[in-house]
PDB file of N, CA, C and O in Angstrom:
ATOM      1  N   MET A   1     -23.958  33.592 -54.533  1.00  0.00           N
ATOM      2  CA  MET A   1     -24.187  33.662 -56.078  1.00  0.00           C
ATOM      3  C   MET A   1     -24.431  35.055 -56.593  1.00  0.00           C
ATOM      4  O   MET A   1     -23.999  35.445 -57.512  1.00  0.00           O
ATOM      5  N   GLU A   2     -25.439  35.646 -55.801  1.00  0.00           N
ATOM      6  CA  GLU A   2     -25.763  36.953 -56.461  1.00  0.00           C
ATOM      7  C   GLU A   2     -24.525  38.029 -56.305  1.00  0.00           C
ATOM      8  O   GLU A   2     -24.482  38.950 -57.097  1.00  0.00           O
ATOM      9  N   ILE A   3     -23.693  38.024 -55.345  1.00  0.00           N
ATOM     10  CA  ILE A   3     -22.561  38.818 -55.144  1.00  0.00           C
ATOM     11  C   ILE A   3     -21.545  38.496 -56.410  1.00  0.00           C
ATOM     12  O   ILE A   3     -21.212  39.515 -57.110  1.00  0.00           O
ATOM     13  N   TYR A   4     -21.392  37.548 -56.617  1.00  0.00           N
ATOM     14  CA  TYR A   4     -20.519  36.940 -57.734  1.00  0.00           C
ATOM     15  C   TYR A   4     -21.071  37.607 -59.174  1.00  0.00           C
ATOM     16  O   TYR A   4     -20.361  38.327 -60.027  1.00  0.00           O
ATOM     17  N   PHE A   5     -22.390  37.732 -59.239  1.00  0.00           N
ATOM     18  CA  PHE A   5     -22.881  38.004 -60.535  1.00  0.00           C
ATOM     19  C   PHE A   5     -22.853  39.625 -60.714  1.00  0.00           C
ATOM     20  O   PHE A   5     -22.936  40.197 -61.583  1.00  0.00           O
ATOM     21  N   SER A   6     -23.175  40.185 -59.350  1.00  0.00           N
ATOM     22  CA  SER A   6     -23.127  41.515 -59.338  1.00  0.00           C
ATOM     23  C   SER A   6     -21.663  42.008 -59.591  1.00  0.00           C
ATOM     24  O   SER A   6     -21.178  43.050 -60.500  1.00  0.00           O
ATOM     25  N   VAL A   7     -20.947  41.367 -59.274  1.00  0.00           N
ATOM     26  CA  VAL A   7     -19.098  41.614 -59.651  1.00  0.00           C
ATOM     27  C   VAL A   7     -19.100  41.355 -61.183  1.00  0.00           C
ATOM     28  O   VAL A   7     -18.507  42.404 -61.867  1.00  0.00           O
ATOM     29  N   VAL A   8     -19.759  40.421 -61.779  1.00  0.00           N
ATOM     30  CA  VAL A   8     -19.422  40.251 -63.311  1.00  0.00           C
ATOM     31  C   VAL A   8     -20.129  41.242 -64.002  1.00  0.00           C
ATOM     32  O   VAL A   8     -19.620  41.864 -64.909  1.00  0.00           O
ATOM     33  N   GLN A   9     -21.313  41.797 -63.554  1.00  0.00           N
ATOM     34  CA  GLN A   9     -22.187  42.868 -64.126  1.00  0.00           C
ATOM     35  C   GLN A   9     -21.155  43.933 -64.040  1.00  0.00           C
ATOM     36  O   GLN A   9     -21.021  44.668 -65.182  1.00  0.00           O
ATOM     37  N   ARG A  10     -20.635  44.485 -63.144  1.00  0.00           N
ATOM     38  CA  ARG A  10     -20.200  45.628 -62.871  1.00  0.00           C
ATOM     39  C   ARG A  10     -18.395  45.699 -63.636  1.00  0.00           C
ATOM     40  O   ARG A  10     -18.137  46.768 -64.052  1.00  0.00           O
ATOM     41  N   LYS A  11     -17.777  44.655 -63.554  1.00  0.00           N
ATOM     42  CA  LYS A  11     -16.359  44.612 -63.826  1.00  0.00           C
ATOM     43  C   LYS A  11     -16.193  43.922 -65.228  1.00  0.00           C
ATOM     44  O   LYS A  11     -15.356  44.146 -65.962  1.00  0.00           O
ATOM     45  N   VAL A  12     -17.062  43.036 -65.677  1.00  0.00           N
ATOM     46  CA  VAL A  12     -16.955  42.546 -67.033  1.00  0.00           C
ATOM     47  C   VAL A  12     -17.918  42.837 -68.071  1.00  0.00           C
ATOM     48  O   VAL A  12     -17.398  43.216 -69.183  1.00  0.00           O
ATOM     49  N   VAL A  13     -19.110  42.932 -67.882  1.00  0.00           N
ATOM     50  CA  VAL A  13     -20.393  43.308 -68.980  1.00  0.00           C
ATOM     51  C   VAL A  13     -20.463  44.713 -69.104  1.00  0.00           C
ATOM     52  O   VAL A  13     -21.052  45.035 -69.825  1.00  0.00           O
ATOM     53  N   SER A  14     -19.819  45.560 -68.077  1.00  0.00           N
ATOM     54  CA  SER A  14     -20.187  46.916 -68.345  1.00  0.00           C
ATOM     55  C   SER A  14     -18.828  47.629 -68.549  1.00  0.00           C
ATOM     56  O   SER A  14     -17.829  47.647 -67.760  1.00  0.00           O
ATOM     57  N   PRO A  15     -18.712  48.603 -69.459  1.00  0.00           N
ATOM     58  CA  PRO A  15     -19.643  48.946 -70.380  1.00  0.00           C
ATOM     59  C   PRO A  15     -19.880  47.968 -71.360  1.00  0.00           C
ATOM     60  O   PRO A  15     -18.970  46.921 -71.572  1.00  0.00           O
ATOM     61  N   ASN A  16     -21.110  47.823 -72.149  1.00  0.00           N
ATOM     62  CA  ASN A  16     -21.568  46.780 -73.034  1.00  0.00           C
ATOM     63  C   ASN A  16     -20.894  47.217 -74.300  1.00  0.00           C
ATOM     64  O   ASN A  16     -21.491  47.858 -75.229  1.00  0.00           O
ATOM     65  N   ASP A  17     -19.607  47.241 -74.631  1.00  0.00           N
ATOM     66  CA  ASP A  17     -18.775  47.570 -75.864  1.00  0.00           C
ATOM     67  C   ASP A  17     -18.493  46.388 -76.713  1.00  0.00           C
ATOM     68  O   ASP A  17     -17.268  46.524 -77.337  1.00  0.00           O
ATOM     69  N   PHE A  18     -19.023  45.293 -76.645  1.00  0.00           N
ATOM     70  CA  PHE A  18     -18.787  43.971 -77.425  1.00  0.00           C
ATOM     71  C   PHE A  18     -19.132  44.152 -78.640  1.00  0.00           C
ATOM     72  O   PHE A  18     -20.240  44.610 -79.228  1.00  0.00           O
ATOM     73  N   THR A  19     -18.088  43.669 -79.675  1.00  0.00           N
ATOM     74  CA  THR A  19     -18.543  43.641 -81.097  1.00  0.00           C
ATOM     75  C   THR A  19     -19.261  42.309 -81.498  1.00  0.00           C
ATOM     76  O   THR A  19     -19.957  42.238 -82.475  1.00  0.00           O
ATOM     77  N   ASP A  20     -19.135  41.193 -80.513  1.00  0.00           N
ATOM     78  CA  ASP A  20     -19.722  39.879 -80.938  1.00  0.00           C
ATOM     79  C   ASP A  20     -20.014  39.100 -79.741  1.00  0.00           C
ATOM     80  O   ASP A  20     -19.044  39.236 -78.874  1.00  0.00           O
ATOM     81  N   LEU A  21     -20.415  37.842 -79.768  1.00  0.00           N
ATOM     82  CA  LEU A  21     -20.687  37.195 -78.701  1.00  0.00           C
ATOM     83  C   LEU A  21     -19.312  36.302 -78.272  1.00  0.00           C
ATOM     84  O   LEU A  21     -19.090  36.242 -77.185  1.00  0.00           O
ATOM     85  N   VAL A  22     -18.606  36.049 -79.097  1.00  0.00           N
ATOM     86  CA  VAL A  22     -17.035  35.461 -78.995  1.00  0.00           C
ATOM     87  C   VAL A  22     -16.415  36.427 -78.037  1.00  0.00           C
ATOM     88  O   VAL A  22     -15.637  36.067 -77.059  1.00  0.00           O
ATOM     89  N   GLN A  23     -16.476  37.735 -78.188  1.00  0.00           N
ATOM     90  CA  GLN A  23     -15.748  38.620 -77.343  1.00  0.00           C
ATOM     91  C   GLN A  23     -16.527  38.672 -76.030  1.00  0.00           C
ATOM     92  O   GLN A  23     -15.615  38.608 -74.941  1.00  0.00           O
ATOM     93  N   VAL A  24     -17.398  38.350 -75.895  1.00  0.00           N
ATOM     94  CA  VAL A  24     -18.269  38.406 -74.637  1.00  0.00           C
ATOM     95  C   VAL A  24     -17.793  37.239 -73.708  1.00  0.00           C
ATOM     96  O   VAL A  24     -17.343  37.183 -72.766  1.00  0.00           O
ATOM     97  N   GLY A  25     -17.759  36.035 -74.452  1.00  0.00           N
ATOM     98  CA  GLY A  25     -17.360  34.767 -73.887  1.00  0.00           C
ATOM     99  C   GLY A  25     -15.834  34.876 -73.555  1.00  0.00           C
ATOM    100  O   GLY A  25     -15.381  34.275 -72.513  1.00  0.00           O
ATOM    101  N   ASP A  26     -14.904  35.449 -74.398  1.00  0.00           N
ATOM    102  CA  ASP A  26     -13.473  35.499 -74.053  1.00  0.00           C
ATOM    103  C   ASP A  26     -13.395  36.385 -72.843  1.00  0.00           C
ATOM    104  O   ASP A  26     -12.368  35.942 -71.727  1.00  0.00           O
ATOM    105  N   ARG A  27     -14.256  37.536 -72.550  1.00  0.00           N
ATOM    106  CA  ARG A  27     -13.902  38.312 -71.544  1.00  0.00           C
ATOM    107  C   ARG A  27     -14.442  37.718 -70.320  1.00  0.00           C
ATOM    108  O   ARG A  27     -13.766  37.749 -69.200  1.00  0.00           O
ATOM    109  N   LEU A  28     -15.665  36.772 -70.275  1.00  0.00           N
ATOM    110  CA  LEU A  28     -15.933  36.041 -69.220  1.00  0.00           C
ATOM    111  C   LEU A  28     -15.147  35.061 -68.779  1.00  0.00           C
ATOM    112  O   LEU A  28     -14.638  34.882 -67.571  1.00  0.00           O
ATOM    113  N   ARG A  29     -14.513  34.229 -69.514  1.00  0.00           N
ATOM    114  CA  ARG A  29     -13.492  33.342 -69.306  1.00  0.00           C
ATOM    115  C   ARG A  29     -12.406  33.916 -68.662  1.00  0.00           C
ATOM    116  O   ARG A  29     -11.868  33.253 -67.676  1.00  0.00           O
ATOM    117  N   SER A  30     -11.840  34.938 -69.192  1.00  0.00           N
ATOM    118  CA  SER A  30     -10.783  35.683 -68.723  1.00  0.00           C
ATOM    119  C   SER A  30     -11.147  36.162 -66.965  1.00  0.00           C
ATOM    120  O   SER A  30     -10.169  35.790 -66.226  1.00  0.00           O
ATOM    121  N   PHE A  31     -12.237  36.651 -67.070  1.00  0.00           N
ATOM    122  CA  PHE A  31     -12.546  37.247 -65.689  1.00  0.00           C
ATOM    123  C   PHE A  31     -12.558  35.938 -64.493  1.00  0.00           C
ATOM    124  O   PHE A  31     -12.156  35.846 -63.626  1.00  0.00           O
ATOM    125  N   GLU A  32     -13.083  34.872 -65.197  1.00  0.00           N
ATOM    126  CA  GLU A  32     -13.442  33.581 -64.320  1.00  0.00           C
ATOM    127  C   GLU A  32     -12.130  33.260 -63.968  1.00  0.00           C
ATOM    128  O   GLU A  32     -11.862  32.629 -62.959  1.00  0.00           O
ATOM    129  N   ASN A  33     -11.057  33.001 -64.921  1.00  0.00           N
ATOM    130  CA  ASN A  33      -9.937  32.520 -64.508  1.00  0.00           C
ATOM    131  C   ASN A  33      -9.042  33.363 -63.434  1.00  0.00           C
ATOM    132  O   ASN A  33      -8.444  32.795 -62.595  1.00  0.00           O
ATOM    133  N   ARG A  34      -9.316  34.582 -63.493  1.00  0.00           N
ATOM    134  CA  ARG A  34      -8.541  35.377 -62.784  1.00  0.00           C
ATOM    135  C   ARG A  34      -9.061  35.475 -61.290  1.00  0.00           C
ATOM    136  O   ARG A  34      -8.545  35.467 -60.193  1.00  0.00           O
ATOM    137  N   TYR A  35     -10.405  35.375 -61.443  1.00  0.00           N
ATOM    138  CA  TYR A  35     -11.283  35.479 -60.032  1.00  0.00           C
ATOM    139  C   TYR A  35     -11.017  34.097 -59.290  1.00  0.00           C
ATOM    140  O   TYR A  35     -10.571  34.133 -58.061  1.00  0.00           O
ATOM    141  N   ASN A  36     -10.922  33.056 -59.992  1.00  0.00           N
ATOM    142  CA  ASN A  36     -10.658  31.490 -59.570  1.00  0.00           C
ATOM    143  C   ASN A  36      -9.363  31.678 -58.798  1.00  0.00           C
ATOM    144  O   ASN A  36      -9.093  30.913 -57.955  1.00  0.00           O
ATOM    145  N   ALA A  37      -8.302  32.292 -59.469  1.00  0.00           N
ATOM    146  CA  ALA A  37      -7.098  32.179 -58.969  1.00  0.00           C
ATOM    147  C   ALA A  37      -6.895  33.065 -57.682  1.00  0.00           C
ATOM    148  O   ALA A  37      -6.017  33.113 -56.878  1.00  0.00           O
ATOM    149  N   THR A  38      -7.694  34.293 -57.599  1.00  0.00           N
ATOM    150  CA  THR A  38      -7.411  35.215 -56.426  1.00  0.00           C
ATOM    151  C   THR A  38      -8.821  35.160 -55.448  1.00  0.00           C
ATOM    152  O   THR A  38      -8.575  35.523 -54.376  1.00  0.00           O
ATOM    153  N   ALA A  39      -9.805  34.425 -55.729  1.00  0.00           N
ATOM    154  CA  ALA A  39     -11.098  34.496 -54.883  1.00  0.00           C
ATOM    155  C   ALA A  39     -10.887  33.804 -53.396  1.00  0.00           C
ATOM    156  O   ALA A  39      -9.939  32.866 -53.354  1.00  0.00           O
ATOM    157  N   GLN A  40     -11.303  34.432 -52.492  1.00  0.00           N
ATOM    158  CA  GLN A  40     -11.261  34.087 -50.902  1.00  0.00           C
ATOM    159  C   GLN A  40     -12.939  33.946 -50.649  1.00  0.00           C
ATOM    160  O   GLN A  40     -13.550  34.786 -51.063  1.00  0.00           O
ATOM    161  N   PRO A  41     -13.105  33.072 -49.445  1.00  0.00           N
ATOM    162  CA  PRO A  41     -14.430  33.129 -49.023  1.00  0.00           C
ATOM    163  C   PRO A  41     -14.804  34.385 -48.332  1.00  0.00           C
ATOM    164  O   PRO A  41     -13.917  35.220 -47.851  1.00  0.00           O
ATOM    165  N   PHE A  42     -16.068  34.613 -48.667  1.00  0.00           N
ATOM    166  CA  PHE A  42     -16.718  35.881 -47.942  1.00  0.00           C
ATOM    167  C   PHE A  42     -16.811  35.788 -46.468  1.00  0.00           C
ATOM    168  O   PHE A  42     -16.801  34.845 -46.050  1.00  0.00           O
ATOM    169  N   GLN A  43     -16.331  37.083 -45.856  1.00  0.00           N
ATOM    170  CA  GLN A  43     -16.578  37.047 -44.607  1.00  0.00           C
ATOM    171  C   GLN A  43     -18.034  37.557 -44.048  1.00  0.00           C
ATOM    172  O   GLN A  43     -18.292  38.608 -44.028  1.00  0.00           O
ATOM    173  N   TRP A  44     -19.045  36.570 -44.068  1.00  0.00           N
ATOM    174  CA  TRP A  44     -20.325  36.856 -43.515  1.00  0.00           C
ATOM    175  C   TRP A  44     -20.507  37.541 -42.204  1.00  0.00           C
ATOM    176  O   TRP A  44     -19.957  37.104 -41.297  1.00  0.00           O
ATOM    177  N   LYS A  45     -21.350  38.547 -41.965  1.00  0.00           N
ATOM    178  CA  LYS A  45     -21.375  39.288 -40.954  1.00  0.00           C
ATOM    179  C   LYS A  45     -22.839  39.139 -40.318  1.00  0.00           C
ATOM    180  O   LYS A  45     -23.156  39.174 -39.221  1.00  0.00           O
ATOM    181  N   PHE A  46     -23.635  38.682 -41.164  1.00  0.00           N
ATOM    182  CA  PHE A  46     -24.922  38.181 -40.852  1.00  0.00           C
ATOM    183  C   PHE A  46     -25.190  36.851 -40.634  1.00  0.00           C
ATOM    184  O   PHE A  46     -24.992  35.949 -41.173  1.00  0.00           O
ATOM    185  N   THR A  47     -25.512  36.440 -39.065  1.00  0.00           N
ATOM    186  CA  THR A  47     -25.343  35.360 -38.619  1.00  0.00           C
ATOM    187  C   THR A  47     -26.770  34.619 -38.641  1.00  0.00           C
ATOM    188  O   THR A  47     -27.832  35.427 -38.922  1.00  0.00           O
ATOM    189  N   THR A  48     -26.719  33.165 -38.206  1.00  0.00           N
ATOM    190  CA  THR A  48     -28.047  32.574 -38.038  1.00  0.00           C
ATOM    191  C   THR A  48     -29.015  33.230 -36.806  1.00  0.00           C
ATOM    192  O   THR A  48     -30.166  33.500 -37.093  1.00  0.00           O
ATOM    193  N   SER A  49     -28.188  33.672 -35.833  1.00  0.00           N
ATOM    194  CA  SER A  49     -28.907  34.598 -34.831  1.00  0.00           C
ATOM    195  C   SER A  49     -29.530  35.643 -35.355  1.00  0.00           C
ATOM    196  O   SER A  49     -30.552  36.053 -35.011  1.00  0.00           O
ATOM    197  N   ASP A  50     -28.877  36.670 -36.222  1.00  0.00           N
ATOM    198  CA  ASP A  50     -29.388  37.796 -36.881  1.00  0.00           C
ATOM    199  C   ASP A  50     -30.537  37.374 -37.567  1.00  0.00           C
ATOM    200  O   ASP A  50     -31.714  38.085 -37.515  1.00  0.00           O
ATOM    201  N   LEU A  51     -30.424  36.259 -38.459  1.00  0.00           N
ATOM    202  CA  LEU A  51     -31.685  35.836 -39.268  1.00  0.00           C
ATOM    203  C   LEU A  51     -32.946  35.550 -38.328  1.00  0.00           C
ATOM    204  O   LEU A  51     -34.015  35.873 -38.699  1.00  0.00           O
ATOM    205  N   ASP A  52     -32.521  34.757 -37.309  1.00  0.00           N
ATOM    206  CA  ASP A  52     -33.769  34.520 -36.383  1.00  0.00           C
ATOM    207  C   ASP A  52     -34.397  35.605 -35.712  1.00  0.00           C
ATOM    208  O   ASP A  52     -35.701  35.766 -35.652  1.00  0.00           O
ATOM    209  N   ASP A  53     -33.527  36.593 -35.420  1.00  0.00           N
ATOM    210  CA  ASP A  53     -34.167  37.872 -34.727  1.00  0.00           C
ATOM    211  C   ASP A  53     -34.891  38.560 -35.884  1.00  0.00           C
ATOM    212  O   ASP A  53     -35.977  39.030 -35.568  1.00  0.00           O
ATOM    213  N   LEU A  54     -34.549  38.885 -37.159  1.00  0.00           N
ATOM    214  CA  LEU A  54     -34.954  39.485 -38.168  1.00  0.00           C
ATOM    215  C   LEU A  54     -36.342  38.723 -38.379  1.00  0.00           C
ATOM    216  O   LEU A  54     -37.480  39.305 -38.502  1.00  0.00           O
ATOM    217  N   LEU A  55     -36.506  37.462 -38.385  1.00  0.00           N
ATOM    218  CA  LEU A  55     -37.624  36.600 -38.836  1.00  0.00           C
ATOM    219  C   LEU A  55     -38.768  36.845 -37.577  1.00  0.00           C
ATOM    220  O   LEU A  55     -40.035  37.008 -37.954  1.00  0.00           O
ATOM    221  N   ALA A  56     -38.267  36.860 -36.321  1.00  0.00           N
ATOM    222  CA  ALA A  56     -39.063  37.096 -35.311  1.00  0.00           C
ATOM    223  C   ALA A  56     -39.749  38.589 -35.295  1.00  0.00           C
ATOM    224  O   ALA A  56     -40.856  38.796 -35.145  1.00  0.00           O
ATOM    225  N   ARG A  57     -38.954  39.577 -35.719  1.00  0.00           N
ATOM    226  CA  ARG A  57     -39.556  40.947 -35.989  1.00  0.00           C
ATOM    227  C   ARG A  57     -40.479  41.077 -37.002  1.00  0.00           C
ATOM    228  O   ARG A  57     -41.418  41.680 -36.852  1.00  0.00           O
ATOM    229  N   LEU A  58     -40.252  40.414 -38.060  1.00  0.00           N
ATOM    230  CA  LEU A  58     -41.109  40.099 -39.177  1.00  0.00           C
ATOM    231  C   LEU A  58     -42.310  39.584 -38.743  1.00  0.00           C
ATOM    232  O   LEU A  58     -43.568  40.111 -39.100  1.00  0.00           O
ATOM    233  N   ASP A  59     -42.454  38.545 -38.032  1.00  0.00           N
ATOM    234  CA  ASP A  59     -43.397  37.917 -37.572  1.00  0.00           C
ATOM    235  C   ASP A  59     -44.301  38.623 -36.783  1.00  0.00           C
ATOM    236  O   ASP A  59     -45.494  38.751 -36.731  1.00  0.00           O
ATOM    237  N   GLN A  60     -43.723  39.571 -35.672  1.00  0.00           N
ATOM    238  CA  GLN A  60     -44.443  40.274 -34.831  1.00  0.00           C
ATOM    239  C   GLN A  60     -45.047  41.557 -35.543  1.00  0.00           C
ATOM    240  O   GLN A  60     -46.135  41.855 -35.213  1.00  0.00           O
ATOM    241  N   HIS A  61     -44.304  42.066 -36.512  1.00  0.00           N
ATOM    242  CA  HIS A  61     -44.852  43.112 -37.496  1.00  0.00           C
ATOM    243  C   HIS A  61     -46.366  42.484 -38.186  1.00  0.00           C
ATOM    244  O   HIS A  61     -47.123  43.193 -37.975  1.00  0.00           O
ATOM    245  N   THR A  62     -46.073  41.332 -38.562  1.00  0.00           N
ATOM    246  CA  THR A  62     -47.127  40.957 -39.490  1.00  0.00           C
ATOM    247  C   THR A  62     -48.314  40.817 -38.519  1.00  0.00           C
ATOM    248  O   THR A  62     -49.579  41.020 -38.684  1.00  0.00           O
ATOM    249  N   ALA A  63     -48.141  40.349 -37.209  1.00  0.00           N
ATOM    250  CA  ALA A  63     -49.200  40.118 -36.286  1.00  0.00           C
ATOM    251  C   ALA A  63     -49.790  41.300 -35.697  1.00  0.00           C
ATOM    252  O   ALA A  63     -50.898  41.470 -35.614  1.00  0.00           O
ATOM    253  N   ASP A  64     -48.970  42.515 -35.736  1.00  0.00           N
ATOM    254  CA  ASP A  64     -49.264  43.546 -35.044  1.00  0.00           C
ATOM    255  C   ASP A  64     -49.984  44.514 -36.393  1.00  0.00           C
ATOM    256  O   ASP A  64     -50.876  45.393 -35.947  1.00  0.00           O
ATOM    257  N   HIS A  65     -49.771  44.082 -37.663  1.00  0.00           N
ATOM    258  CA  HIS A  65     -50.295  44.768 -38.629  1.00  0.00           C
ATOM    259  C   HIS A  65     -50.834  43.816 -39.778  1.00  0.00           C
ATOM    260  O   HIS A  65     -50.104  44.063 -40.952  1.00  0.00           O
ATOM    261  N   PRO A  66     -51.812  43.195 -39.640  1.00  0.00           N
ATOM    262  CA  PRO A  66     -52.043  42.180 -40.600  1.00  0.00           C
ATOM    263  C   PRO A  66     -52.586  42.828 -42.083  1.00  0.00           C
ATOM    264  O   PRO A  66     -52.413  42.101 -43.067  1.00  0.00           O
ATOM    265  N   GLU A  67     -53.246  43.769 -41.847  1.00  0.00           N
ATOM    266  CA  GLU A  67     -53.800  44.635 -43.054  1.00  0.00           C
ATOM    267  C   GLU A  67     -52.586  45.142 -43.839  1.00  0.00           C
ATOM    268  O   GLU A  67     -52.674  45.279 -45.135  1.00  0.00           O
ATOM    269  N   GLY A  68     -51.367  45.439 -43.330  1.00  0.00           N
ATOM    270  CA  GLY A  68     -50.173  45.844 -44.045  1.00  0.00           C
ATOM    271  C   GLY A  68     -49.349  44.762 -44.651  1.00  0.00           C
ATOM    272  O   GLY A  68     -48.112  44.931 -45.223  1.00  0.00           O
ATOM    273  N   SER A  69     -49.692  43.314 -44.450  1.00  0.00           N
ATOM    274  CA  SER A  69     -48.873  42.398 -44.747  1.00  0.00           C
ATOM    275  C   SER A  69     -48.711  42.026 -46.188  1.00  0.00           C
ATOM    276  O   SER A  69     -49.980  42.366 -46.783  1.00  0.00           O
ATOM    277  N   SER A  70     -47.792  41.921 -46.803  1.00  0.00           N
ATOM    278  CA  SER A  70     -47.703  41.779 -48.413  1.00  0.00           C
ATOM    279  C   SER A  70     -47.874  40.324 -48.856  1.00  0.00           C
ATOM    280  O   SER A  70     -48.073  40.022 -49.485  1.00  0.00           O
ATOM    281  N   PHE A  71     -47.837  39.297 -47.501  1.00  0.00           N
ATOM    282  CA  PHE A  71     -48.333  38.087 -47.678  1.00  0.00           C
ATOM    283  C   PHE A  71     -49.621  37.666 -47.558  1.00  0.00           C
ATOM    284  O   PHE A  71     -50.161  37.859 -46.589  1.00  0.00           O
ATOM    285  N   ARG A  72     -50.259  37.169 -48.342  1.00  0.00           N
ATOM    286  CA  ARG A  72     -51.564  36.514 -48.376  1.00  0.00           C
ATOM    287  C   ARG A  72     -51.544  35.139 -48.730  1.00  0.00           C
ATOM    288  O   ARG A  72     -51.198  34.559 -49.618  1.00  0.00           O
ATOM    289  N   LEU A  73     -52.414  34.492 -47.722  1.00  0.00           N
ATOM    290  CA  LEU A  73     -52.711  32.976 -48.171  1.00  0.00           C
ATOM    291  C   LEU A  73     -53.731  33.111 -49.056  1.00  0.00           C
ATOM    292  O   LEU A  73     -54.749  33.667 -49.352  1.00  0.00           O
ATOM    293  N   ALA A  74     -53.488  32.008 -50.102  1.00  0.00           N
ATOM    294  CA  ALA A  74     -54.536  31.605 -51.366  1.00  0.00           C
ATOM    295  C   ALA A  74     -55.800  31.102 -50.639  1.00  0.00           C
ATOM    296  O   ALA A  74     -55.804  30.327 -49.751  1.00  0.00           O
ATOM    297  N   ALA A  75     -56.922  31.400 -50.943  1.00  0.00           N
ATOM    298  CA  ALA A  75     -58.164  31.170 -50.587  1.00  0.00           C
ATOM    299  C   ALA A  75     -58.394  29.746 -51.220  1.00  0.00           C
ATOM    300  O   ALA A  75     -58.116  29.366 -52.213  1.00  0.00           O
TER     301      ALA A  75
END
Protein backbone atom coordinates (compact mmCIF):
# COMPACT_ATOMS: atom_id res chain seq x y z
CA MET A 1 0.00 0.00 0.00
CA GLU A 2 2.84 2.38 0.84
CA ILE A 3 4.35 1.82 -2.59
CA TYR A 4 1.08 2.74 -4.30
CA PHE A 5 0.72 5.95 -2.29
CA SER A 6 4.35 6.81 -2.97
CA VAL A 7 3.65 6.52 -6.70
CA VAL A 8 0.51 8.67 -6.31
CA GLN A 9 2.52 11.32 -4.44
CA ARG A 10 5.24 11.47 -7.10
CA LYS A 11 3.12 11.11 -10.24
CA VAL A 12 -0.27 12.59 -9.38
CA VAL A 13 -0.20 15.22 -6.65
CA SER A 14 3.24 16.69 -7.33
CA PRO A 15 3.48 19.42 -8.31
CA ASN A 16 0.61 20.74 -6.27
CA ASP A 17 -0.84 23.00 -8.97
CA PHE A 18 -4.55 22.30 -8.56
CA THR A 19 -7.10 25.07 -8.78
CA ASP A 20 -9.76 23.20 -6.77
CA LEU A 21 -10.64 19.85 -5.19
CA VAL A 22 -12.60 18.75 -8.26
CA GLN A 23 -9.40 18.90 -10.29
CA VAL A 24 -7.60 16.80 -7.64
CA GLY A 25 -10.35 14.19 -7.75
CA ASP A 26 -10.34 14.09 -11.55
CA ARG A 27 -6.58 13.58 -11.67
CA LEU A 28 -6.69 10.87 -9.00
CA ARG A 29 -9.51 9.01 -10.82
CA SER A 30 -7.65 9.23 -14.14
CA PHE A 31 -4.51 7.86 -12.53
CA GLU A 32 -6.44 5.07 -10.81
CA ASN A 33 -8.07 4.01 -14.10
CA ARG A 34 -4.74 3.98 -15.94
CA TYR A 35 -2.94 2.22 -13.06
CA ASN A 36 -5.62 -0.49 -12.79
CA ALA A 37 -5.39 -1.15 -16.52
CA THR A 38 -1.61 -1.66 -16.45
CA ALA A 39 -0.77 -2.74 -12.89
CA GLN A 40 1.11 -5.97 -12.32
CA PRO A 41 2.02 -7.71 -9.06
CA PHE A 42 5.21 -6.55 -7.40
CA GLN A 43 8.11 -8.97 -7.56
CA TRP A 44 9.10 -9.08 -3.90
CA LYS A 45 12.74 -9.84 -3.21
CA PHE A 46 12.48 -9.81 0.59
CA THR A 47 11.45 -13.33 1.58
CA THR A 48 10.06 -14.70 4.82
CA SER A 49 13.50 -16.24 5.42
CA ASP A 50 15.04 -12.77 5.04
CA LEU A 51 12.54 -11.47 7.60
CA ASP A 52 13.33 -14.29 10.02
CA ASP A 53 17.06 -13.55 9.68
CA LEU A 54 16.51 -9.83 10.23
CA LEU A 55 14.38 -10.41 13.33
CA ALA A 56 16.96 -12.82 14.75
CA ARG A 57 19.73 -10.23 14.21
CA LEU A 58 17.60 -7.54 15.86
CA ASP A 59 16.87 -9.82 18.81
CA GLN A 60 20.58 -10.59 19.16
CA HIS A 61 21.53 -6.92 18.93
CA THR A 62 18.95 -6.02 21.59
CA ALA A 63 20.23 -8.79 23.85
CA ASP A 64 23.85 -7.63 23.38
CA HIS A 65 23.03 -3.92 23.86
CA PRO A 66 19.93 -3.55 26.08
CA GLU A 67 20.81 0.06 26.94
CA GLY A 68 20.66 1.04 23.26
CA SER A 69 17.30 -0.54 22.58
CA SER A 70 14.56 1.85 21.50
CA PHE A 71 11.97 -0.67 22.73
CA ARG A 72 11.06 -0.24 26.38
CA LEU A 73 8.49 -2.23 28.30
CA ALA A 74 5.98 -0.17 30.24
CA ALA A 75 6.30 -0.56 33.98
